[in-house]
mmCIF file with all atom_site columns, C-alpha atoms in Angstrom:
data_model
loop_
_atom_site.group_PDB
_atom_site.id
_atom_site.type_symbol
_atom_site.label_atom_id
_atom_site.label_alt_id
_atom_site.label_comp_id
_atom_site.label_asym_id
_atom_site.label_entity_id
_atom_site.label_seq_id
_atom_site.pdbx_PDB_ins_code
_atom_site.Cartn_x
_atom_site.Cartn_y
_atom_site.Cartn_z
_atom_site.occupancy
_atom_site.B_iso_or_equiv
_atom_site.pdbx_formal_charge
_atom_site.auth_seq_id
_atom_site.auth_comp_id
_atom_site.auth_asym_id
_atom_site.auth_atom_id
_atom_site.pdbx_PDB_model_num
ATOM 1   C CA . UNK A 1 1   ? 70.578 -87.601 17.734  1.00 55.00 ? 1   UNK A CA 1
ATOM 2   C CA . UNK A 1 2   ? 69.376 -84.598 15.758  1.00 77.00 ? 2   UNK A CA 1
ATOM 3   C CA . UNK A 1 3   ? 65.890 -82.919 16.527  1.00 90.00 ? 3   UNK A CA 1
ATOM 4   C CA . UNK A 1 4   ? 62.906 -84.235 14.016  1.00 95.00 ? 4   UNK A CA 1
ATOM 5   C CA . UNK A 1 5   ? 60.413 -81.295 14.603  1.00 96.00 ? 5   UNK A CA 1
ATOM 6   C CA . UNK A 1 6   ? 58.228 -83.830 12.439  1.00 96.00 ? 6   UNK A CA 1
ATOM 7   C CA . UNK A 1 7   ? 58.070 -85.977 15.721  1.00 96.00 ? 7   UNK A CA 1
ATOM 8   C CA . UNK A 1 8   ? 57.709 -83.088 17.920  1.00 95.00 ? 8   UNK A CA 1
ATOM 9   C CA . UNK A 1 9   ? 54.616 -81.861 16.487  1.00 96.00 ? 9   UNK A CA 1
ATOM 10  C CA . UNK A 1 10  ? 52.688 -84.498 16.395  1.00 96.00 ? 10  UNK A CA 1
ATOM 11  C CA . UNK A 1 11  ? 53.651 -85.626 19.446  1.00 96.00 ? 11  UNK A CA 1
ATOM 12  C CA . UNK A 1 12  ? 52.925 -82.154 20.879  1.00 96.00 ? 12  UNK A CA 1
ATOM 13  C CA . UNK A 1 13  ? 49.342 -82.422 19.370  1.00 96.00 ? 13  UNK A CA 1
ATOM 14  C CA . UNK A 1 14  ? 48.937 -86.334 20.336  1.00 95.00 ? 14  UNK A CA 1
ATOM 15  C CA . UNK A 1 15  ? 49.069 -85.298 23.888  1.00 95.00 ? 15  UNK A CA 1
ATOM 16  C CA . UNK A 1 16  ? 46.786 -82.137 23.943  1.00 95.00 ? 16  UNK A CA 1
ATOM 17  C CA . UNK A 1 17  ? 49.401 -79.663 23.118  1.00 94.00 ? 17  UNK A CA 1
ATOM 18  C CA . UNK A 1 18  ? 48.550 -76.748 21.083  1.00 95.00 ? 18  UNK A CA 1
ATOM 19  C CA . UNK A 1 19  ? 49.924 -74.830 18.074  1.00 95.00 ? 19  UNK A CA 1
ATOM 20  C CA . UNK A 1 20  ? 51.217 -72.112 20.926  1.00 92.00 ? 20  UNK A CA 1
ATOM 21  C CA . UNK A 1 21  ? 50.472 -68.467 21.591  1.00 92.00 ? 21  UNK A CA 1
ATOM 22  C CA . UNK A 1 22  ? 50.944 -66.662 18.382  1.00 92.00 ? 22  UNK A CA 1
ATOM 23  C CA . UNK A 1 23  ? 47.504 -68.755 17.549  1.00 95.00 ? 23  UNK A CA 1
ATOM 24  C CA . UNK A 1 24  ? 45.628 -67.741 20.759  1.00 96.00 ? 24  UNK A CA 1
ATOM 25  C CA . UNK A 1 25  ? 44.850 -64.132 21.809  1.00 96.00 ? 25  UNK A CA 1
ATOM 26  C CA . UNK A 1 26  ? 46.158 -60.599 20.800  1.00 97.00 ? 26  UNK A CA 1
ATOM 27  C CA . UNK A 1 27  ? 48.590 -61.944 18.086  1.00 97.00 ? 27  UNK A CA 1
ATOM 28  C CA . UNK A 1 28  ? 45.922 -63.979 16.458  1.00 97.00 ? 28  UNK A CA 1
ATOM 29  C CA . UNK A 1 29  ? 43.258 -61.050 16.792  1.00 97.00 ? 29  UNK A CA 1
ATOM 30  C CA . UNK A 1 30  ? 46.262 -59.404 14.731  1.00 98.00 ? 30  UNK A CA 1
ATOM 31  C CA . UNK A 1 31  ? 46.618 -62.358 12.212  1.00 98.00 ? 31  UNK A CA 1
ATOM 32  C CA . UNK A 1 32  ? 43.588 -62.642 11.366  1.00 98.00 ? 32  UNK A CA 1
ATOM 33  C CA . UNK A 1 33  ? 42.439 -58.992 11.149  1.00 98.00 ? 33  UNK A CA 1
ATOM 34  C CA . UNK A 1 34  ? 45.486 -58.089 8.638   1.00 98.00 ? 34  UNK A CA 1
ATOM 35  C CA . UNK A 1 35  ? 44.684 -61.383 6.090   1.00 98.00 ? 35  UNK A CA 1
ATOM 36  C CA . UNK A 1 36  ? 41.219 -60.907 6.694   1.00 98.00 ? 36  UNK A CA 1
ATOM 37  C CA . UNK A 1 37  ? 41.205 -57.173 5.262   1.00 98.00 ? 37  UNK A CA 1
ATOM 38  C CA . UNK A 1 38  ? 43.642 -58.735 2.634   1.00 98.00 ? 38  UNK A CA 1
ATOM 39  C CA . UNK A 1 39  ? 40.964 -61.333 1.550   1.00 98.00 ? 39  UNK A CA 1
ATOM 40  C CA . UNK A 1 40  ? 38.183 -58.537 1.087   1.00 97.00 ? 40  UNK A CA 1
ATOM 41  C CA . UNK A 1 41  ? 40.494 -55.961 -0.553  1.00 97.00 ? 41  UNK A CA 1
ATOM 42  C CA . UNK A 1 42  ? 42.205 -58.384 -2.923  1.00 97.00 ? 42  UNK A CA 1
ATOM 43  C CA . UNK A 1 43  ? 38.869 -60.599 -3.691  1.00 97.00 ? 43  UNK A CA 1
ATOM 44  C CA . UNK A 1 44  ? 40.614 -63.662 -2.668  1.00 98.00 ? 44  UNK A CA 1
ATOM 45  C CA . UNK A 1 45  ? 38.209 -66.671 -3.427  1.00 97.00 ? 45  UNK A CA 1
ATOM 46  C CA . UNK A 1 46  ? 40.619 -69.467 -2.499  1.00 98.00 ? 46  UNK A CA 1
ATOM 47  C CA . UNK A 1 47  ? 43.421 -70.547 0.019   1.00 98.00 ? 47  UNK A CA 1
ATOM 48  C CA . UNK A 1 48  ? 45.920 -72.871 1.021   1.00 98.00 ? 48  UNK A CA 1
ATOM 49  C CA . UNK A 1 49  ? 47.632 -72.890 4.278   1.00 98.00 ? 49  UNK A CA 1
ATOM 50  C CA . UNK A 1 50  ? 51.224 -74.630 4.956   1.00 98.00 ? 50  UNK A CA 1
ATOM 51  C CA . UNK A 1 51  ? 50.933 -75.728 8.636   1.00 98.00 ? 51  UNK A CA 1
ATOM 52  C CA . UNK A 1 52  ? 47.478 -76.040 9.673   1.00 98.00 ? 52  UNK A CA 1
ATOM 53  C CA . UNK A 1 53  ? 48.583 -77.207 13.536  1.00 97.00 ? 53  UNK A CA 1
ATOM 54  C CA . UNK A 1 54  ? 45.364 -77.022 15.847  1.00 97.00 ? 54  UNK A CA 1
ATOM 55  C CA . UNK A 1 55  ? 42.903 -75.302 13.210  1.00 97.00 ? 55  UNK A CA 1
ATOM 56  C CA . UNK A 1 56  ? 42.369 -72.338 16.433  1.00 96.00 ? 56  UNK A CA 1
ATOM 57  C CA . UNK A 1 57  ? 43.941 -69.617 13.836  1.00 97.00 ? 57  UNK A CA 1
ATOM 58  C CA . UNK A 1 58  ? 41.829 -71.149 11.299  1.00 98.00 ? 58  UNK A CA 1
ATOM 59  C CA . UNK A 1 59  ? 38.266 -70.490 13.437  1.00 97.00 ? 59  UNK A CA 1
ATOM 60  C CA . UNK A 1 60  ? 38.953 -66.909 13.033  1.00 96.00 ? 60  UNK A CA 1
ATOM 61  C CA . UNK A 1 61  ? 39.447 -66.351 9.218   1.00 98.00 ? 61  UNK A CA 1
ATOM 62  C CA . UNK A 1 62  ? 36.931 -65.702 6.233   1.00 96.00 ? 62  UNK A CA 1
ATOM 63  C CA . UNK A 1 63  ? 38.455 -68.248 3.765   1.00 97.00 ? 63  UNK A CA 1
ATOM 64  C CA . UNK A 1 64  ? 35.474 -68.880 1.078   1.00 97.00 ? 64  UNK A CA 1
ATOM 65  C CA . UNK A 1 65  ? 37.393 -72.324 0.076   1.00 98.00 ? 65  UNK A CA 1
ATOM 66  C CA . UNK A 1 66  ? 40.523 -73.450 2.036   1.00 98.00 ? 66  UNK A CA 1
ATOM 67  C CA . UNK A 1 67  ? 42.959 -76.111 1.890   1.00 98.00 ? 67  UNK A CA 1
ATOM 68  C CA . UNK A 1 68  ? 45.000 -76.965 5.267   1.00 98.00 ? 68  UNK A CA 1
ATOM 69  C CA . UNK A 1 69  ? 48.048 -78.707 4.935   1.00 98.00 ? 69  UNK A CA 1
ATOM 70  C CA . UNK A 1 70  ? 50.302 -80.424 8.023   1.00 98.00 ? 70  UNK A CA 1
ATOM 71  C CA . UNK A 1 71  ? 53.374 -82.098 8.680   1.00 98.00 ? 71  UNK A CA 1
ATOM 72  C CA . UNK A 1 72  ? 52.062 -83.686 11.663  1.00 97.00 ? 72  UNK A CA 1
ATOM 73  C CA . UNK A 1 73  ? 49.098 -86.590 11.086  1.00 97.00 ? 73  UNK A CA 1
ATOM 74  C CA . UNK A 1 74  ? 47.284 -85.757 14.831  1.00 97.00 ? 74  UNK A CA 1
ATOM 75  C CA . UNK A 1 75  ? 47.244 -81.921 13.276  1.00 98.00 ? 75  UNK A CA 1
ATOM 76  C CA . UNK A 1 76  ? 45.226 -82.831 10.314  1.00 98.00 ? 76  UNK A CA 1
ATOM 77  C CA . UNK A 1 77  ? 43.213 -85.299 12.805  1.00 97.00 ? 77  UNK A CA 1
ATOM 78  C CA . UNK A 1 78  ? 42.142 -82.479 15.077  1.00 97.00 ? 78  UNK A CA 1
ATOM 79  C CA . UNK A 1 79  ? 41.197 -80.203 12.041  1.00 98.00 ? 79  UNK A CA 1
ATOM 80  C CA . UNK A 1 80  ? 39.410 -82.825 10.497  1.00 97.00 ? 80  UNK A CA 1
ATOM 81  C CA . UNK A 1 81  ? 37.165 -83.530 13.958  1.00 97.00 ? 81  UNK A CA 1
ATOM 82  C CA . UNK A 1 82  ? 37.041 -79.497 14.754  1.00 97.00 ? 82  UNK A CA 1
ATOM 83  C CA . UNK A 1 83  ? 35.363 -78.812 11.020  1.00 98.00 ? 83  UNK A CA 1
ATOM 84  C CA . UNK A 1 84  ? 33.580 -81.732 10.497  1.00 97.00 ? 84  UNK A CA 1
ATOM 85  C CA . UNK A 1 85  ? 30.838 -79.833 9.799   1.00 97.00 ? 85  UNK A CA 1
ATOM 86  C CA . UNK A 1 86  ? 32.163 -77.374 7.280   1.00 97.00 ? 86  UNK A CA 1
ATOM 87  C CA . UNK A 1 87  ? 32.059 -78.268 3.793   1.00 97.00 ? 87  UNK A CA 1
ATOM 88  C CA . UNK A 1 88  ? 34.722 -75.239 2.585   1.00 98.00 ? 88  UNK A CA 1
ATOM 89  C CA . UNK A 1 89  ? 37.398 -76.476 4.744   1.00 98.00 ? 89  UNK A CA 1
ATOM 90  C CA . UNK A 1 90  ? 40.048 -79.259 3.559   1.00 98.00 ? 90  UNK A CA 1
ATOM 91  C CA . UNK A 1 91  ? 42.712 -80.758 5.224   1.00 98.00 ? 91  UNK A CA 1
ATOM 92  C CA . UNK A 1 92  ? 45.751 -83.202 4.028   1.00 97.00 ? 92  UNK A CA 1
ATOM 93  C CA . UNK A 1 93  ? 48.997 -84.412 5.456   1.00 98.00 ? 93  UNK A CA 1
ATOM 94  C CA . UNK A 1 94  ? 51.978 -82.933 3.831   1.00 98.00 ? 94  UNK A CA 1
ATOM 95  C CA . UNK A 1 95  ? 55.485 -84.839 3.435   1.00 97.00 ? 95  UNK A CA 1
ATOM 96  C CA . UNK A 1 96  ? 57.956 -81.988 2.497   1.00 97.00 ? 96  UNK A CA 1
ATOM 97  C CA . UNK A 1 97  ? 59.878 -83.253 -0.922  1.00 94.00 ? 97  UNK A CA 1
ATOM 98  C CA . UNK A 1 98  ? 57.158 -85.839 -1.767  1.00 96.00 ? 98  UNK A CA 1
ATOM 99  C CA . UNK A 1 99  ? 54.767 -83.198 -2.822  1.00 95.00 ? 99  UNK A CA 1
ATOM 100 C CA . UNK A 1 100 ? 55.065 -82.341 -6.934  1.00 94.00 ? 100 UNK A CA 1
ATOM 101 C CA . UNK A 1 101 ? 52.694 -79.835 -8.168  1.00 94.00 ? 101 UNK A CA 1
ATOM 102 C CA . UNK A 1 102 ? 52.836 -79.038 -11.281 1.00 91.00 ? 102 UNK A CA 1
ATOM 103 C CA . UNK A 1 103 ? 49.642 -76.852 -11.011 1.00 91.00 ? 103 UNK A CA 1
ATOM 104 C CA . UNK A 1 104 ? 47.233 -79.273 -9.742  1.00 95.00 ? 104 UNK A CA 1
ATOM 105 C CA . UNK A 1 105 ? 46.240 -77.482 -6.382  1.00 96.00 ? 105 UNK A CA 1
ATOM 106 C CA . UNK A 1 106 ? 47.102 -74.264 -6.446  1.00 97.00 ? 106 UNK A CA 1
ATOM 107 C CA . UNK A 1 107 ? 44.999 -71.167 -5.076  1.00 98.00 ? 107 UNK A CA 1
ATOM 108 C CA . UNK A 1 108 ? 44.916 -67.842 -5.315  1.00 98.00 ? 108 UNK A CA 1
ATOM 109 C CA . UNK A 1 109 ? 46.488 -66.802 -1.836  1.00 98.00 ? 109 UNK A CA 1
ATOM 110 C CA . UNK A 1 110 ? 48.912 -69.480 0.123   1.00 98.00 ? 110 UNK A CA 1
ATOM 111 C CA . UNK A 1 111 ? 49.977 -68.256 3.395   1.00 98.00 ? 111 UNK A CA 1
ATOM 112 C CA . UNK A 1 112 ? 52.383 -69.758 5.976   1.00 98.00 ? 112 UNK A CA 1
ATOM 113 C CA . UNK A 1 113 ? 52.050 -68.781 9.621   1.00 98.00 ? 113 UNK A CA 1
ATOM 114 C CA . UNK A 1 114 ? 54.614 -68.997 11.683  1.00 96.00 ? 114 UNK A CA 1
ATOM 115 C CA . UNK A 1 115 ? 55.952 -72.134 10.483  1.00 97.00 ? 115 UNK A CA 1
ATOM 116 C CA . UNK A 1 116 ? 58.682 -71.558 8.226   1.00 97.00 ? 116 UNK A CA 1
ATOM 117 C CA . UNK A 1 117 ? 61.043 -71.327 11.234  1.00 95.00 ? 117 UNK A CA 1
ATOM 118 C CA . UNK A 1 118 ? 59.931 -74.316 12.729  1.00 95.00 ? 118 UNK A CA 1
ATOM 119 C CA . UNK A 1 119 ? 61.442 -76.342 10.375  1.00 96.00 ? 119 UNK A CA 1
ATOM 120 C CA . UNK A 1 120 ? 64.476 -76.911 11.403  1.00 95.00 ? 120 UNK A CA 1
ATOM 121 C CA . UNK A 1 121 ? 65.369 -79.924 8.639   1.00 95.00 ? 121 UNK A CA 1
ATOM 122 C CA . UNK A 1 122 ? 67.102 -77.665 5.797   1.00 95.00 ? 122 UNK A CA 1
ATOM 123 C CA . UNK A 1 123 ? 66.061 -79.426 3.027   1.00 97.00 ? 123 UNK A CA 1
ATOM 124 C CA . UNK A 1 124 ? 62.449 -79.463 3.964   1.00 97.00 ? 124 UNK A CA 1
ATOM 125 C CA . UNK A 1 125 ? 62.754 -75.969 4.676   1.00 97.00 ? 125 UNK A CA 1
ATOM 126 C CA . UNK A 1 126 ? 63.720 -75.333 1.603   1.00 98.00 ? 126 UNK A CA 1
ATOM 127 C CA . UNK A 1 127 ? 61.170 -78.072 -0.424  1.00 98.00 ? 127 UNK A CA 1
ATOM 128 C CA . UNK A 1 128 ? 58.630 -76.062 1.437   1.00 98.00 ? 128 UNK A CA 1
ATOM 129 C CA . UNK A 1 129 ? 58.935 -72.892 0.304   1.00 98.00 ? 129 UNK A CA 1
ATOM 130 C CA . UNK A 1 130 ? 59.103 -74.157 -3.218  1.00 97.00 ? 130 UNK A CA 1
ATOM 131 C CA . UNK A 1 131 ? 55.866 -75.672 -2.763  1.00 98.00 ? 131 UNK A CA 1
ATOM 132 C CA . UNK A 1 132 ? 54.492 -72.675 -1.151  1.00 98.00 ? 132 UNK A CA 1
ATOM 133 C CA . UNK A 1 133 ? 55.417 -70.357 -4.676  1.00 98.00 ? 133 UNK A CA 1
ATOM 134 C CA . UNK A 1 134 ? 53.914 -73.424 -6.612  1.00 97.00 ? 134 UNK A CA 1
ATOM 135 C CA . UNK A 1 135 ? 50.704 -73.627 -5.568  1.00 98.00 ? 135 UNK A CA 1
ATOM 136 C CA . UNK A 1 136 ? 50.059 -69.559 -5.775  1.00 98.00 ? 136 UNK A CA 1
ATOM 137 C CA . UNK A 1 137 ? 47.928 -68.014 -8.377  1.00 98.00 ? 137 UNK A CA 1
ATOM 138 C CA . UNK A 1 138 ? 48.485 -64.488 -7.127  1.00 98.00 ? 138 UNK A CA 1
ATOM 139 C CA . UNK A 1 139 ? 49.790 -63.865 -3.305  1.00 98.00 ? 139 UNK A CA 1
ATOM 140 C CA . UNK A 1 140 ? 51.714 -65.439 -0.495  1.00 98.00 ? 140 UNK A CA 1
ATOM 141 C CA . UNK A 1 141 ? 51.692 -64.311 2.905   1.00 98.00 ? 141 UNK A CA 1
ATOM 142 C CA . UNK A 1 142 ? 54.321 -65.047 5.366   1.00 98.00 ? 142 UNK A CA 1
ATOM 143 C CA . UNK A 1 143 ? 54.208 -64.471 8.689   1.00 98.00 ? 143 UNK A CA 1
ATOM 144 C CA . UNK A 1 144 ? 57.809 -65.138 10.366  1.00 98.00 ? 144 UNK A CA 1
ATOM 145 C CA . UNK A 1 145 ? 60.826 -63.724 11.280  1.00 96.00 ? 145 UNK A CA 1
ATOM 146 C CA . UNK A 1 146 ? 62.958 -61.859 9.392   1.00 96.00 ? 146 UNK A CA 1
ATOM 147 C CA . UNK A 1 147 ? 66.472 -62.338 10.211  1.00 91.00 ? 147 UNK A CA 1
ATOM 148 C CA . UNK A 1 148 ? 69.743 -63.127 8.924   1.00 86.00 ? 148 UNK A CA 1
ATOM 149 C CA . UNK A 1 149 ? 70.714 -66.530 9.712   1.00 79.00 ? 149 UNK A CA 1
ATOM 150 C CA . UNK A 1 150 ? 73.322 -65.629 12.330  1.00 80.00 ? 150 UNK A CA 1
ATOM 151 C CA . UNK A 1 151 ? 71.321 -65.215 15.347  1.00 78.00 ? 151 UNK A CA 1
ATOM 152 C CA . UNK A 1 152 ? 72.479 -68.301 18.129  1.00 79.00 ? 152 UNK A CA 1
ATOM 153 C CA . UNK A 1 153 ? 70.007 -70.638 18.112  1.00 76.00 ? 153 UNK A CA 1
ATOM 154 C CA . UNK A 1 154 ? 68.683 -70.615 21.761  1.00 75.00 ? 154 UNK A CA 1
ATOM 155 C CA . UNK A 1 155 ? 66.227 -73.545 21.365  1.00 85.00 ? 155 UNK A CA 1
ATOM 156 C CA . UNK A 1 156 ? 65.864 -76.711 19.201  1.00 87.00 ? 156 UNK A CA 1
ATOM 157 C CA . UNK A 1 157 ? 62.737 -76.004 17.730  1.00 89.00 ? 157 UNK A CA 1
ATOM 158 C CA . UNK A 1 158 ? 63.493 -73.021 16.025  1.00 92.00 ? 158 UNK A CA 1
ATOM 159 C CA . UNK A 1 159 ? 65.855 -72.162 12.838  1.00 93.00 ? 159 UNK A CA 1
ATOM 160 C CA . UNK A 1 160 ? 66.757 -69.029 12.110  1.00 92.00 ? 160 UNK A CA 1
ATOM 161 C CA . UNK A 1 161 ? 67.701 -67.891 8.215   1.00 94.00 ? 161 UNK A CA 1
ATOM 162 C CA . UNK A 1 162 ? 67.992 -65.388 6.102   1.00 95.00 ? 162 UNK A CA 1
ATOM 163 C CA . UNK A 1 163 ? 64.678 -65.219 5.009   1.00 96.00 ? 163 UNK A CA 1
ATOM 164 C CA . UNK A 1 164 ? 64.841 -62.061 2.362   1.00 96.00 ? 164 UNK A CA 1
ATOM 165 C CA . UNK A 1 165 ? 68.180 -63.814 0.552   1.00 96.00 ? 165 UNK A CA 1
ATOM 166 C CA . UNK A 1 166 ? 65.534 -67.177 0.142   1.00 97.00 ? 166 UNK A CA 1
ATOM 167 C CA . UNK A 1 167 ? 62.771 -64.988 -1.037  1.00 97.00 ? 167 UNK A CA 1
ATOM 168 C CA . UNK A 1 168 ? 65.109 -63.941 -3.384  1.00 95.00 ? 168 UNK A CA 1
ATOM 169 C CA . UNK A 1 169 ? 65.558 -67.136 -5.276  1.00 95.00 ? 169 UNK A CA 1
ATOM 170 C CA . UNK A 1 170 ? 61.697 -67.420 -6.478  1.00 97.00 ? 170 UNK A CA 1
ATOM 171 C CA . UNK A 1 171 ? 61.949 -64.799 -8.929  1.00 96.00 ? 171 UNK A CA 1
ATOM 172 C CA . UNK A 1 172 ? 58.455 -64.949 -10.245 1.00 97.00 ? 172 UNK A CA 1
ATOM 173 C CA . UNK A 1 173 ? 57.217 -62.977 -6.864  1.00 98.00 ? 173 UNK A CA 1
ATOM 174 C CA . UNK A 1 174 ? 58.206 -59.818 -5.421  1.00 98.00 ? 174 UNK A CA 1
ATOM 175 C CA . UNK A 1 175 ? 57.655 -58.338 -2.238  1.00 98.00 ? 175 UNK A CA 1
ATOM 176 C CA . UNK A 1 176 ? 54.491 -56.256 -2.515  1.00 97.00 ? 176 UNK A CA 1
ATOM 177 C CA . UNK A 1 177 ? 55.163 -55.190 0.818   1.00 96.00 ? 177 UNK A CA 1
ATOM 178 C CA . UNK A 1 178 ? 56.102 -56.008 4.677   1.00 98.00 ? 178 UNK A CA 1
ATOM 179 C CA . UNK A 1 179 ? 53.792 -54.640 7.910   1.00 98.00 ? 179 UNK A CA 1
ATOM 180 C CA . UNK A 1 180 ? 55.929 -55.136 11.122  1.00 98.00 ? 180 UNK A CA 1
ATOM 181 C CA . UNK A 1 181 ? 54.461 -56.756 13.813  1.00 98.00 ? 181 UNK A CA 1
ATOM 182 C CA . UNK A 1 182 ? 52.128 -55.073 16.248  1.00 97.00 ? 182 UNK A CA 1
ATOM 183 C CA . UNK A 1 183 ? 52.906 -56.650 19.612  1.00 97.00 ? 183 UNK A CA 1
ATOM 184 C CA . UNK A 1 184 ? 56.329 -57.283 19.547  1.00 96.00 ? 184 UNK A CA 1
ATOM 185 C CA . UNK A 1 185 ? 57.106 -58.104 23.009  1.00 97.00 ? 185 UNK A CA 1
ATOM 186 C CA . UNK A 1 186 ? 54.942 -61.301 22.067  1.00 96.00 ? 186 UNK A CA 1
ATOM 187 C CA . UNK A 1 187 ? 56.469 -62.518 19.158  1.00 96.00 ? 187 UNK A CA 1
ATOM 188 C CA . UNK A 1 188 ? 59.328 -61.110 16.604  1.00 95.00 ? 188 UNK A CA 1
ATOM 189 C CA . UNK A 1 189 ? 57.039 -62.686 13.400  1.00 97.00 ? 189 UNK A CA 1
ATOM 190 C CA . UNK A 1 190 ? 55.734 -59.774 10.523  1.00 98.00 ? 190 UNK A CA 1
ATOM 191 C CA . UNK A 1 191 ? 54.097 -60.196 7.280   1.00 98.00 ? 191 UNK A CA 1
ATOM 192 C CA . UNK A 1 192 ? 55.384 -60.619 3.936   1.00 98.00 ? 192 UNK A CA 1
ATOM 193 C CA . UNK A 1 193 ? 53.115 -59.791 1.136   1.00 98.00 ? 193 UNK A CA 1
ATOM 194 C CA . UNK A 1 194 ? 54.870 -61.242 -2.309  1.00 98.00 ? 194 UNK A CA 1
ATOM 195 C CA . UNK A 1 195 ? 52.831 -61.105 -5.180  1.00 98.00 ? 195 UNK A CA 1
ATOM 196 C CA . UNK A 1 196 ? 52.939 -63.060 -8.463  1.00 98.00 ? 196 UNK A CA 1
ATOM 197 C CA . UNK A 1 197 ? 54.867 -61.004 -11.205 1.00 96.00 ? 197 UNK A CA 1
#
């Protein structure tokens, strides 16, 4: 029986889990302090986040007006109870390949926080990052790892690819530019900056 990482999530969250350490301590004191400075250099009035998870990343950004999207329905649930009370913050389940956006919701920054190797189903990977590019004005920030594809895979939750060689096939963006990550005995995750040509 093959791994749905669909199932795992919101299982994960169903039972108290969290979205793990790279949204707790140092490395999210680093997340948020490189988007943050992002937001205020590039005048960034709107976002929309691919994998929401426990909102605990989210608590520490300045997003003027965000959108938070999840695979997993107890993720959007927990969001939805942890900002009840703030108005700029909205959250909606996402079903890889059922979403078609033809520029209805876009924004001018989408990021993706260490997701994109999380999904392990190919064709959502890959239905995902399309619908990351589509719903950019101007920037996308990744935050994952950078590898080739032909690392073992050690665990079940994870999927390694070749992350530059998918980049590649949205032409319309370009790498603006990569910052390596700061704490790497923690986690092997950097940034890419692409920016809308």
């Amino acid at each position: 029986m093959s791994f749905d990482y669909i199932e795992f999530w919101n299982e994960n969250y169903s039972h108290g889990g969290d979205s793990g350490s790279g949204s707790y301590g140092l490395l999210a004191e680093f997340k948020s302090q490189i988007i943050n400075d992002f937001i205020h250099e590039q005048q960034i009035e709107s976002v929309i986040e691919f994998g929401c998870g426990d909102g605990n990343q989210l608590l520490t950004m300045s997003y003027s007006n965000y959108l938070g999207l999840d695979v997993a329905q107890s993720s959007i649930r927990l969001c939805k109870e942890k900002f009840k009370e703030d108005t700029t913050k909205s959250f909606m389940l996402y079903k890889p390949g059922l979403l078609v956006n033809r520029g209805f919701i876009q924004a001018d920054l989408v990021v993706c926080l260490d997701v994109l190797y999380h999904i392990t189903d190919e064709e959502d990977f890959l239905s995902t990052l399309s619908n990351i590019f589509e719903s950019a004005k101007k920037w996308v920030i990744l935050y994952t790892k950078i590898t080739t594809g032909l690392e073992p895979q050690e665990v079940a939750t994870i999927q390694d690819r070749h992350i530059l060689h998918h980049l590649m096939q949205h032409s319309e963006f370009t790498i603006s530019h990569v910052i390596p990550q700061k704490y790497p005995e923690l986690s092997s995750s950097h940034f890419i900056m692409l920016k809308k040509k």
